[in-house]
Coordinates of C-alpha atoms in Angstrom, one line a residue:
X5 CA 20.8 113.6 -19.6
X6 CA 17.4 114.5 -19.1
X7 CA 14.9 117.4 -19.6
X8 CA 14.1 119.9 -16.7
X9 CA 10.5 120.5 -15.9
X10 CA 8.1 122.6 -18.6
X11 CA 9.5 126.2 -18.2
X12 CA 6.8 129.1 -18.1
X13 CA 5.8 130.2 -21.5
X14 CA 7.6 133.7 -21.8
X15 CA 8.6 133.4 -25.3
X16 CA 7.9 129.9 -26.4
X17 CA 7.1 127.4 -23.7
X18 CA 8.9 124.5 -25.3
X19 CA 10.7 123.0 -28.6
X20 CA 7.6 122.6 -30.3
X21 CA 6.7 122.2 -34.2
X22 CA 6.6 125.6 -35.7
X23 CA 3.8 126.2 -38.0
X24 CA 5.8 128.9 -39.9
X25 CA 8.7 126.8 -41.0
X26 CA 8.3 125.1 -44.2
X27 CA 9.5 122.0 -42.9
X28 CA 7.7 121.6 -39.5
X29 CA 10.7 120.9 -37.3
X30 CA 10.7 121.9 -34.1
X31 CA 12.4 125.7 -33.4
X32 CA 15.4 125.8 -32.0
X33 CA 15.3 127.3 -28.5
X34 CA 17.8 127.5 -25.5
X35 CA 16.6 124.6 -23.3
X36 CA 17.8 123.4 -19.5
X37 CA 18.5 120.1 -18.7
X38 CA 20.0 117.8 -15.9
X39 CA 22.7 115.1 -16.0
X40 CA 21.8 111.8 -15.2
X41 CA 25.0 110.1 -14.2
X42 CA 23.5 106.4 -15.0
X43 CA 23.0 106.9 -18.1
X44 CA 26.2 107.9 -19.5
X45 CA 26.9 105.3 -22.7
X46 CA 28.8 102.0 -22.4
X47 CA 32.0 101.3 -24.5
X48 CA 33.7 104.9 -24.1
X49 CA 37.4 104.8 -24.1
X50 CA 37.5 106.8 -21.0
X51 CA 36.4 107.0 -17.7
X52 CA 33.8 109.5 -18.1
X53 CA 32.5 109.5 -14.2
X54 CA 35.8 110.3 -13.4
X55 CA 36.1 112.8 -15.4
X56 CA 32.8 114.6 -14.4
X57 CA 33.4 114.2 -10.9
X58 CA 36.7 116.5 -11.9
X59 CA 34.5 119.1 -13.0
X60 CA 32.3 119.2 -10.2
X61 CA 29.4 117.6 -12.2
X62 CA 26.9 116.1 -10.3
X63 CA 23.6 113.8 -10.4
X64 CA 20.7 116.6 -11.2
X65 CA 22.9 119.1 -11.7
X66 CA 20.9 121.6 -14.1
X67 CA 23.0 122.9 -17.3
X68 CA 21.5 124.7 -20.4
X69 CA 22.2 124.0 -23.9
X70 CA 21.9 126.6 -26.8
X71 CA 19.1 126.4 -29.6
X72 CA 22.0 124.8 -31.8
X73 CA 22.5 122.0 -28.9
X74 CA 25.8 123.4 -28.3
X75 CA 27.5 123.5 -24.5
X76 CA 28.8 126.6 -23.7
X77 CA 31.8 125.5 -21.1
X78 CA 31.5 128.5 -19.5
X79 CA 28.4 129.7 -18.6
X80 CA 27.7 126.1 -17.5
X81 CA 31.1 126.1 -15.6
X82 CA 29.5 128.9 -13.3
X83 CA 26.7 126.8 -12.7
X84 CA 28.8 124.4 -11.3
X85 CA 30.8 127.1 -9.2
X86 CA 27.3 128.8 -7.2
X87 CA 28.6 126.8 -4.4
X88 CA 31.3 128.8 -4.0
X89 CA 29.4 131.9 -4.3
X90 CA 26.8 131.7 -2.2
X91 CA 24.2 129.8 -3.7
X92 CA 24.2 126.1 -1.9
X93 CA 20.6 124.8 -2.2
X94 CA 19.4 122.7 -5.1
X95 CA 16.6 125.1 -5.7
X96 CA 19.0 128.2 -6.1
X97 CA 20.8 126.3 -8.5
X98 CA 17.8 125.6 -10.2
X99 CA 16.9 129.0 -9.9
X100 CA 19.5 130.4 -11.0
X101 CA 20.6 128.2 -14.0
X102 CA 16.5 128.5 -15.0
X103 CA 17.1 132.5 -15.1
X104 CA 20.3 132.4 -17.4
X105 CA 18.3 129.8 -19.3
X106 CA 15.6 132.0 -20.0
X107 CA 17.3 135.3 -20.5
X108 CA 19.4 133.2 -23.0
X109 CA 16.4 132.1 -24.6
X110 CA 15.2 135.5 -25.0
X111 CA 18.8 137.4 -26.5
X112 CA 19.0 133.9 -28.9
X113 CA 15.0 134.2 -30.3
X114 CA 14.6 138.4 -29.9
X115 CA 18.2 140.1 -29.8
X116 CA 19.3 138.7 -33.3
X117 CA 20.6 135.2 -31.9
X118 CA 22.9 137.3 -29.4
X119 CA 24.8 135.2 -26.8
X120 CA 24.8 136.0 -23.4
X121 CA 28.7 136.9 -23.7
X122 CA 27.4 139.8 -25.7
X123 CA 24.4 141.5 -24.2
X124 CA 24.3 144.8 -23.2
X125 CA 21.5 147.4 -21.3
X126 CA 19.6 147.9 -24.1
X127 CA 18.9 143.9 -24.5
X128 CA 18.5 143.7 -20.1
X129 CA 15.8 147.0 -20.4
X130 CA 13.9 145.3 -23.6
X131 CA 13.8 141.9 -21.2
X132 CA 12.4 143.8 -18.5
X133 CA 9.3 145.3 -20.7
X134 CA 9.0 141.3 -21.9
X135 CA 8.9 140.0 -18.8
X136 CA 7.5 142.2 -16.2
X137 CA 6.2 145.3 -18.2
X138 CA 3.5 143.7 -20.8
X139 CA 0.4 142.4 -19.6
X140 CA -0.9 139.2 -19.5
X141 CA -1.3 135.5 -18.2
X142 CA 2.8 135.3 -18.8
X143 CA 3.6 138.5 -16.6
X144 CA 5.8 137.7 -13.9
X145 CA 6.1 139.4 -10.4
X146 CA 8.2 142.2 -9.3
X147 CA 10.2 139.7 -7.0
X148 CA 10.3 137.2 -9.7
X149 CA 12.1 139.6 -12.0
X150 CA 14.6 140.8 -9.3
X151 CA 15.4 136.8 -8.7
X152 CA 16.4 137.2 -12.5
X153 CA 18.4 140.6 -11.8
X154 CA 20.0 138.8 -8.7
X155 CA 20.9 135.7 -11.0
X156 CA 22.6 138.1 -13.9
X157 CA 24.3 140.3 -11.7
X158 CA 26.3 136.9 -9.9
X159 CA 26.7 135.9 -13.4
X160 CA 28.5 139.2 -14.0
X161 CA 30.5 139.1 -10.5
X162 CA 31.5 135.4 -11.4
X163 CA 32.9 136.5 -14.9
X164 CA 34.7 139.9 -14.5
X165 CA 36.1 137.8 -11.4
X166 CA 37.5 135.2 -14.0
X167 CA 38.2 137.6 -16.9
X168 CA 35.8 136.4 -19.2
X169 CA 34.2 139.8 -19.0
X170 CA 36.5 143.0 -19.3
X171 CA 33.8 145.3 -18.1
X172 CA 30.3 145.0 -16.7
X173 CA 27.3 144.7 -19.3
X174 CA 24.7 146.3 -17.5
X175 CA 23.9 149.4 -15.8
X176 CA 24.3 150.1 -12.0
X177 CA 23.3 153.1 -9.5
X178 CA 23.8 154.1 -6.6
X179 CA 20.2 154.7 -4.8
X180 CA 18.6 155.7 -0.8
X181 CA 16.0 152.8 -0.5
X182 CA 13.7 152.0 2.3
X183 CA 14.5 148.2 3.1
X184 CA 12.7 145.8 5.8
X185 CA 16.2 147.3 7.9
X186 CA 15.5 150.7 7.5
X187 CA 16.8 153.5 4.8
X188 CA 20.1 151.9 2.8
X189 CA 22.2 153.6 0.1
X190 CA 23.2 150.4 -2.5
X191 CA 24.5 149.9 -5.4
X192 CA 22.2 148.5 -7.6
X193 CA 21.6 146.9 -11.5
X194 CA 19.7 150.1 -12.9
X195 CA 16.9 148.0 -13.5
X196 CA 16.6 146.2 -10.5
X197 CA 12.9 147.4 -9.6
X198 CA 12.5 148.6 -5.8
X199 CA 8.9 148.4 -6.1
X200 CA 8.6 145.0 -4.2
X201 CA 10.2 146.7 -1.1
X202 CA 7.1 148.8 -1.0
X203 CA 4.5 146.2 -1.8
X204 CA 2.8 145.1 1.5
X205 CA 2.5 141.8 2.1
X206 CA -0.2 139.7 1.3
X207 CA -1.6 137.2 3.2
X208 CA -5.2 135.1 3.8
X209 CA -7.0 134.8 7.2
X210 CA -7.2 131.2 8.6
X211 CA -10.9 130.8 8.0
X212 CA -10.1 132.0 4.1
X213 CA -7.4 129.1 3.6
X214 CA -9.8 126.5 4.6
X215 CA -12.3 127.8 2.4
X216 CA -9.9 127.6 -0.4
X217 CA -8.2 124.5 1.0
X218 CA -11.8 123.0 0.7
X219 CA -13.0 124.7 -2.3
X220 CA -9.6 124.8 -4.4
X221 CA -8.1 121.4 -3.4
X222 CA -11.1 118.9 -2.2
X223 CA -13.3 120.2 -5.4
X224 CA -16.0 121.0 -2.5
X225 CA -18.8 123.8 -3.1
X226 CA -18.4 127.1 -1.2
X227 CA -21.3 125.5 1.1
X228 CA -19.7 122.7 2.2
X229 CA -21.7 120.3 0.1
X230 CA -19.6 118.0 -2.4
X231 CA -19.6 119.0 -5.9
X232 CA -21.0 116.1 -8.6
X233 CA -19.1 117.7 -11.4
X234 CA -15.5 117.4 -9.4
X235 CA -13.0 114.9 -11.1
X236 CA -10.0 115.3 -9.2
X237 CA -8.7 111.8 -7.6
X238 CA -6.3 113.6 -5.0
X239 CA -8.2 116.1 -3.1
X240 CA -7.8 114.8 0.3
X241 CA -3.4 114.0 -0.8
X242 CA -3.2 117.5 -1.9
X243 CA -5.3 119.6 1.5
X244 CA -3.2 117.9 3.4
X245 CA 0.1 118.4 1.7
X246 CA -1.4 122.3 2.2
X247 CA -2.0 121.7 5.8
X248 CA 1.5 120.3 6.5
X249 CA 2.9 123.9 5.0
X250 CA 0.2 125.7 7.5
X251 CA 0.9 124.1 10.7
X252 CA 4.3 124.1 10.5
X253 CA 5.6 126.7 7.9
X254 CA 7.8 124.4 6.3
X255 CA 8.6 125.9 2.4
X256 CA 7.2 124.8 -0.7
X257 CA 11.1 122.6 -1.2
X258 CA 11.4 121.5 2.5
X259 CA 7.7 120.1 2.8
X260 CA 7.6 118.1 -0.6
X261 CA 11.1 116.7 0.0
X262 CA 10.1 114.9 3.1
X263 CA 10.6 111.1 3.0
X264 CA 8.1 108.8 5.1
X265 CA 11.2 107.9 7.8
X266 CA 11.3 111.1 8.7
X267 CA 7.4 111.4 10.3
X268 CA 7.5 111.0 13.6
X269 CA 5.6 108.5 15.1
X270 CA 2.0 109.6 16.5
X271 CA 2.4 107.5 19.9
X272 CA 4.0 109.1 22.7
X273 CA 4.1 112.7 21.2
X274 CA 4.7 114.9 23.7
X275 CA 2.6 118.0 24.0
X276 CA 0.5 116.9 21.1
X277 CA 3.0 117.9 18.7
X278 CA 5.8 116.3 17.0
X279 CA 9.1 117.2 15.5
X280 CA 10.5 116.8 12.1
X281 CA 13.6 118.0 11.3
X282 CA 14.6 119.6 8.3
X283 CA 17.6 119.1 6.4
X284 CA 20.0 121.1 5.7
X285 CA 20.6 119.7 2.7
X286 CA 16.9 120.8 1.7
X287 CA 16.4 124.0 3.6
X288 CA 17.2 127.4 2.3
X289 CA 21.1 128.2 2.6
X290 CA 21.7 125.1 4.3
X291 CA 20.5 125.9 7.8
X292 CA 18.7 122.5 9.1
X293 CA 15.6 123.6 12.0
X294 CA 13.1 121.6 13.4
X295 CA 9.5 122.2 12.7
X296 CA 6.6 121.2 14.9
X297 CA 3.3 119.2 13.4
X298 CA -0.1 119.2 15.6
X299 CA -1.3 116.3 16.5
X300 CA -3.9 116.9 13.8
X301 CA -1.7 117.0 11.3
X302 CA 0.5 113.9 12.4
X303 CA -2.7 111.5 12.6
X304 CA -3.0 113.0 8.9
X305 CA 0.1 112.0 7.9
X306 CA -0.1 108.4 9.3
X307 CA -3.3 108.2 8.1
X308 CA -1.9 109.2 4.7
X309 CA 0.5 106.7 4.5
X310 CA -1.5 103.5 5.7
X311 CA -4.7 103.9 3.5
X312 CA -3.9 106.3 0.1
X313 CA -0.2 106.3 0.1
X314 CA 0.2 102.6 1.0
X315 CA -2.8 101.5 -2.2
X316 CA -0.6 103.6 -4.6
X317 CA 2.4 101.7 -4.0
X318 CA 0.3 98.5 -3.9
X319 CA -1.1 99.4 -7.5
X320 CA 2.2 100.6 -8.7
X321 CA 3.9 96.7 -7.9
X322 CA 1.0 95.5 -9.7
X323 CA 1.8 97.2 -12.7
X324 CA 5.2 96.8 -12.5
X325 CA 6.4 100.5 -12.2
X326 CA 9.2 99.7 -10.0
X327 CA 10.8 96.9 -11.8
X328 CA 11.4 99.3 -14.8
X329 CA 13.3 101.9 -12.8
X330 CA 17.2 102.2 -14.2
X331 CA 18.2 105.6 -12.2
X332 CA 17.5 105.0 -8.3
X333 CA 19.3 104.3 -5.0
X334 CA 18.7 101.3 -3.0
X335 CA 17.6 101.4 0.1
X336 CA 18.5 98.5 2.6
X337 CA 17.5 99.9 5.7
X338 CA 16.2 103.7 7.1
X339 CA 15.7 105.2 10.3
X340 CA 14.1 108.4 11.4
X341 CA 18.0 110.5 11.2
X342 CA 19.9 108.2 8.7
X343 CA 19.2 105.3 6.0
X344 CA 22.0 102.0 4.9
X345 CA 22.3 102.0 1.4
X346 CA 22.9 98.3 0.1
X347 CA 26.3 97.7 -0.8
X348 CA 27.6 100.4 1.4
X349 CA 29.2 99.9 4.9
X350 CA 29.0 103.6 6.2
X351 CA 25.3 105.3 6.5
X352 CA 23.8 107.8 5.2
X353 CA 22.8 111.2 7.1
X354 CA 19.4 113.0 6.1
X355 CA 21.4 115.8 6.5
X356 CA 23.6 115.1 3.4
X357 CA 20.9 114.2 1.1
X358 CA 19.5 117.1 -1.0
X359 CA 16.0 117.5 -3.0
X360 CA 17.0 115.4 -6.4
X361 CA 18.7 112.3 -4.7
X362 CA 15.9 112.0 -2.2
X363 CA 13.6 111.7 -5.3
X364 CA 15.7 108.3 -5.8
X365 CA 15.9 106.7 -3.0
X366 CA 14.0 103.2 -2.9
X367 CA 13.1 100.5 0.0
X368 CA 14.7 97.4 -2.1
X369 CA 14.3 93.2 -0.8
X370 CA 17.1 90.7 -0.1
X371 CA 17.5 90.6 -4.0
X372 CA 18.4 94.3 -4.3
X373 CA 14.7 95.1 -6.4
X374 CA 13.0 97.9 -5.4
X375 CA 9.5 98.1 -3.4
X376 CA 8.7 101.6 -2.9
X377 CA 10.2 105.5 -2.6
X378 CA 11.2 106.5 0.2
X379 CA 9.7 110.1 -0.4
X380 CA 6.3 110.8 1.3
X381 CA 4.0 112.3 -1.8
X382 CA 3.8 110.0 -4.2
X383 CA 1.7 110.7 -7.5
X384 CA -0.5 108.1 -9.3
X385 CA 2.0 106.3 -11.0
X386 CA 3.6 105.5 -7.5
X387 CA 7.0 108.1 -7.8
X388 CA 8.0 110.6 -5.9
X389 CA 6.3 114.3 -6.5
X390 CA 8.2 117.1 -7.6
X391 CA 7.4 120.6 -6.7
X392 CA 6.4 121.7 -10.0
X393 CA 3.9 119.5 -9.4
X394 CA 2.7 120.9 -6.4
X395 CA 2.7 124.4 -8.0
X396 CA 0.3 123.6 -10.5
X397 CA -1.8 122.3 -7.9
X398 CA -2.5 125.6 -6.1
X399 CA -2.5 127.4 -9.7
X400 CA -5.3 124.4 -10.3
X401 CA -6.8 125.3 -7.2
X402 CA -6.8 128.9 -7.2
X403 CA -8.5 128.7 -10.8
X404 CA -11.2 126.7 -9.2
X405 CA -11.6 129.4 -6.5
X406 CA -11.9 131.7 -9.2
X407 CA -14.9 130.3 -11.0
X408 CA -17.2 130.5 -7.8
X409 CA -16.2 134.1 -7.5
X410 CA -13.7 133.3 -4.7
X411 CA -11.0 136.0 -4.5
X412 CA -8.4 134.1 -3.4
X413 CA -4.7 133.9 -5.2
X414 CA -3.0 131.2 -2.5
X415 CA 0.0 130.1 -3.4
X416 CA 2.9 128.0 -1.1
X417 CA 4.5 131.0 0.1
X418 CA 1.6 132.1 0.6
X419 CA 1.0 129.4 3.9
X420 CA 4.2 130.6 5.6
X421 CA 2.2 133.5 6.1
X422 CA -0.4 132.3 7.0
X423 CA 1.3 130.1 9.7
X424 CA 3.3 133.0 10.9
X425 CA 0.3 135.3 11.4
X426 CA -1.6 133.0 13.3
X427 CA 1.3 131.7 15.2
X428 CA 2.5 135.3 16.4
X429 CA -0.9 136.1 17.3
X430 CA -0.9 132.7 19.8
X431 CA 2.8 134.0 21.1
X432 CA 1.9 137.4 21.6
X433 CA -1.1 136.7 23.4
X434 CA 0.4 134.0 25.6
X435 CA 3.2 136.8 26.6
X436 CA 0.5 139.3 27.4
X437 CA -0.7 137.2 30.0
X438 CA 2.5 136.2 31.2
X439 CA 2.9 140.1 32.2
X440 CA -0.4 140.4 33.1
X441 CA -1.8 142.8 30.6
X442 CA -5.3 142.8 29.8
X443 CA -6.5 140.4 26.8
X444 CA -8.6 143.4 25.6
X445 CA -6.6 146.1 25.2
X446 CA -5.3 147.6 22.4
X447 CA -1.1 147.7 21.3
X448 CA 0.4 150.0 18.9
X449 CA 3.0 148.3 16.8
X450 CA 6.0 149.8 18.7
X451 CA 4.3 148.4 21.7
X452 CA 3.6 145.1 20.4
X453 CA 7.4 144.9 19.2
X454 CA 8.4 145.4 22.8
X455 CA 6.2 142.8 24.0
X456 CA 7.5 140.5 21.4
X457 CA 11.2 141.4 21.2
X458 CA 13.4 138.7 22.4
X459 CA 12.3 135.0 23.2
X460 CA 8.9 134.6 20.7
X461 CA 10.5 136.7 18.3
X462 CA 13.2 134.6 18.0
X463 CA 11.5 131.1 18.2
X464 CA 9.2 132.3 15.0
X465 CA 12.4 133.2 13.5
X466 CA 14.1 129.9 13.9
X467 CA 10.4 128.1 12.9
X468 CA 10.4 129.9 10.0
X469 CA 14.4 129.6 9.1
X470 CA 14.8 133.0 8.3
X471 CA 18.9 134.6 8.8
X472 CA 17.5 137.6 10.6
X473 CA 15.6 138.1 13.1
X474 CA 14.3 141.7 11.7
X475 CA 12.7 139.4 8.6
X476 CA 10.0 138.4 11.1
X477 CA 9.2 142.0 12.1
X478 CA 7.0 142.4 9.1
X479 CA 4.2 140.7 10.3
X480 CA 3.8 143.2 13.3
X481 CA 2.3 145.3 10.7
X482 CA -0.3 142.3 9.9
X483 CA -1.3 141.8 13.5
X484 CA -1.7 145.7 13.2
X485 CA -4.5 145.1 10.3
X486 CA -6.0 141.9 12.0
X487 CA -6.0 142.9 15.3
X488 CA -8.9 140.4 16.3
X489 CA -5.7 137.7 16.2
X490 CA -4.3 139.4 19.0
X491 CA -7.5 140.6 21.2
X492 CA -9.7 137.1 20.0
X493 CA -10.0 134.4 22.9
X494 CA -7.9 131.8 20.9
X495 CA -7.7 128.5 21.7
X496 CA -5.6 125.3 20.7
X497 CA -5.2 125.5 16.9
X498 CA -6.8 122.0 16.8
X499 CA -9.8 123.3 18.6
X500 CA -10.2 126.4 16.3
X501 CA -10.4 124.3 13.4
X502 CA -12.8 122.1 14.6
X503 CA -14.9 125.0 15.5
X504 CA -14.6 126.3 12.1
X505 CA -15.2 123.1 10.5
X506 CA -18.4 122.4 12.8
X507 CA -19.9 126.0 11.3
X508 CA -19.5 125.0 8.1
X509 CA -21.4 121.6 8.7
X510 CA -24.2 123.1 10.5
X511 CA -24.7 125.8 7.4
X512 CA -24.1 123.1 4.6
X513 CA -27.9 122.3 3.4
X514 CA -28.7 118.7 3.9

């Protein structure tokens, strides 16, 4: 088994020494992990794949241990069952198991060493001051905390359902809430906080991403000039991981899991754009879409992987980081839908390979060794980069901002906005001359949603793969507040960004 990634420092951010206890072991504290299938001891007198395979245990799948080290066989049996209840991706696992986890942590180090089997309201309202309520670096958003509430409450469904519960633990209330669907009356967990659902949303004009992109990422100066006192070696790698979640509104997940197979080639792209098609094994509940990437961004990508992505690998054979690898899949052959693993007659779709297993994957040579990953961003050391890593990227970044006095708080999520703003704004205005409107008039939003309902509603909903349609509607409202989107004399995306880019030159001193 293996330990997840650092967890956020709530209560104690990991097993480390404690300075109070007379012997200076480490404290004991609730911890997740994942199973890692190859490396399961030799010599057992059983056949212990086969029995994990019985128990629906899989490679990566996240389970959490108690401060004692002890498995509890039931709250890690749920994990096992989200499947079945509506949680598919590897990230909602993740999610999910990572909440429990946590709350766990929290009842075992604050609660008197309470299980989870035995909390109550009072111990879910004291979390909710911990975790959302008290100030702080460590305070965690209003959505955050209802992905927590969302994670107990399926906990809660899951046991009553299986009679490990006799009656429900928390809390719940009926209440009339305005929703993105208009006024509901729910049942909710009493301190499920409706806040969020008025909260507008937030979101940063083109020309402030690049400034950030620029400042945050590529360590320049808010004038364009290159700052002597930067020391980051992956500026360019990360602004245009960035720009691959702006052009084509990919999620945080579905962008880093992309493997170098699936870039489409930059010759013979129709329209100056190409397609890459998601996964459904990577995309939120399991719904594969294709996404578009400009032409821009493609000769980015290719460029990527010739020159900085191609002298990693190069420097990680040198050192020999491949030939130590004992946990990987070998790769014989891939294509741009569908990869031959060696040993294997059948093939393997995209489509079936999720976000931990695509981490594994490696190009091997006639002798079965392996060459390189298979997964697009590739860190220093020449593996594949998680998403963690990518968060604390933009947190980097958005600290950087920060110190020139640049108010700017970007985070992944953040660039599906971006990309949906700016790519409304391009719909709506091509639809306005379809009909013949003038350019310079001004809509109301009820107008604008008429003008929009239907065909480019639609396509930004499938672009951005959300279920509903009505989950796009909130960015009416934006085009409402930046109405120069709608009314501005846009061009090509490429061309606006060369404009942009051109501005910043001519300002830049010499």
């Amino acid at each position: 088994m293996t330990s997840a990634d650092p967890l956020p420092p709530t209560f104690h951010e990991d097993a480390g020494s404690d300075p109070d206890s007379p012997d200076g072991r480490p404290e004991a504290v609730v911890q997740l992990h994942r199973t890692s299938l190859s490396r399961i001891p030799a010599g057992l007198d059983f056949d212990a794949l086969a029995v994990l395979e019985r128990a629906g245990v899989t490679e990566g799948k996240y389970f959490a241990l108690g401060a004692d080290g002890s498995y509890d066989l039931n709250l890690n049996r749920f994990g096992r069952e989200l499947d079945s209840w509506g949680v598919r991706s590897d990230n909602g696992h993740e999610s999910y198991m990572r909440d429990l986890m946590l709350y766990s942590r929290f009842l075992h180090e604050s609660r008197g060493s309470k299980s989870i089997w035995e909390t109550d309201q009072d111990d879910l309202r004291a979390y909710k001051t911990v975790r959302l309520r008290t100030g702080g670096p460590d305070a965690i958003a209003v959505s955050t905390w209802n992905r927590s509430i969302a994670a107990l409450d399926k906990w809660v469904q899951w046991s009553l359902y299986e009679g490990l519960l006799t009656r429900e633990p928390f809390r719940y209330i009926d209440k009339t809430v305005m929703t993105p669907q208009g006024v509901k009356r729910i049942r909710v967990n009493a301190e499920y906080d409706t806040d969020d659902w008025d909260e507008p949303l937030r979101v940063v004009q083109f020309v402030d991403y690049l400034l950030w992109r620029n400042v945050g990422l590529r360590g320049e100066l808010p004038d364009g000039r290159a700052d002597p006192s930067w020391r980051g070696r992956n500026g360019e790698r990360n602004a245009l991981f960035a720009d691959s979640l702006v052009y084509t509104g990919a999620r945080l997940g579905e962008g880093a899991s992309l493997l170098v197979t699936e870039v489409p080639p930059v010759h013979g792209v129709p329209r100056a754009v190409g397609d890459v098609r998601l996964s459904a094994a990577v995309t939120k509940r399991h719904r594969a879409r294709t996404v578009y990437a400009n032409l821009r961004t493609l000769r980015a990508w290719h460029h990527y992987i010739a020159i900085e992505r191609d002298a990693t690998v190069a420097r990680a054979r040198v050192r020999g980081r491949f030939s130590r690898l004992d946990d990987f899949i070998p790769v014989s052959r891939a294509g741009r839908h569908a990869l031959s693993v060696r040993g294997e007659r059948r093939s393997w779709s995209y489509s079936k390979i999720g976000v931990t297993s695509r981490q594994r994957l490696y190009q091997v040579d006639a002798e079965g060794r392996p060459v390189e990953p298979l997964a697009l961003w590739l860190g220093e050391d020449g593996l594949p980069l998680k998403s963690s890593t990518w968060q604390s990227a933009f947190r980097r970044a958005n600290e950087r901002c920060a110190s020139f006095g640049i108010d700017l708080d970007v985070s992944p999520h953040t660039l599906r906005h971006v990309f949906a703003v700016q790519m409304l704004g391009l719909m709506l205005r091509q639809t306005i001359r379809a009909l013949g409107q003038r350019e310079d008039r001004h809509f109301s939003r009820k107008e604008l949603e008429r003008l929009l309902f239907g065909s480019p509603m639609r396509k930004l909903q499938l672009l951005l793969g959300h279920k509903h349609e009505s989950t796009v509607h909130i960015y009416l409202d934006l085009l409402d507040e930046f109405q120069e989107i709608v009314l501005s004399a846009l061009e090509e995306w490429d061309t606006q960004v060369v404009a942009l880019e051109a501005v910043q030159e001519t300002a830049a001193p010499a």
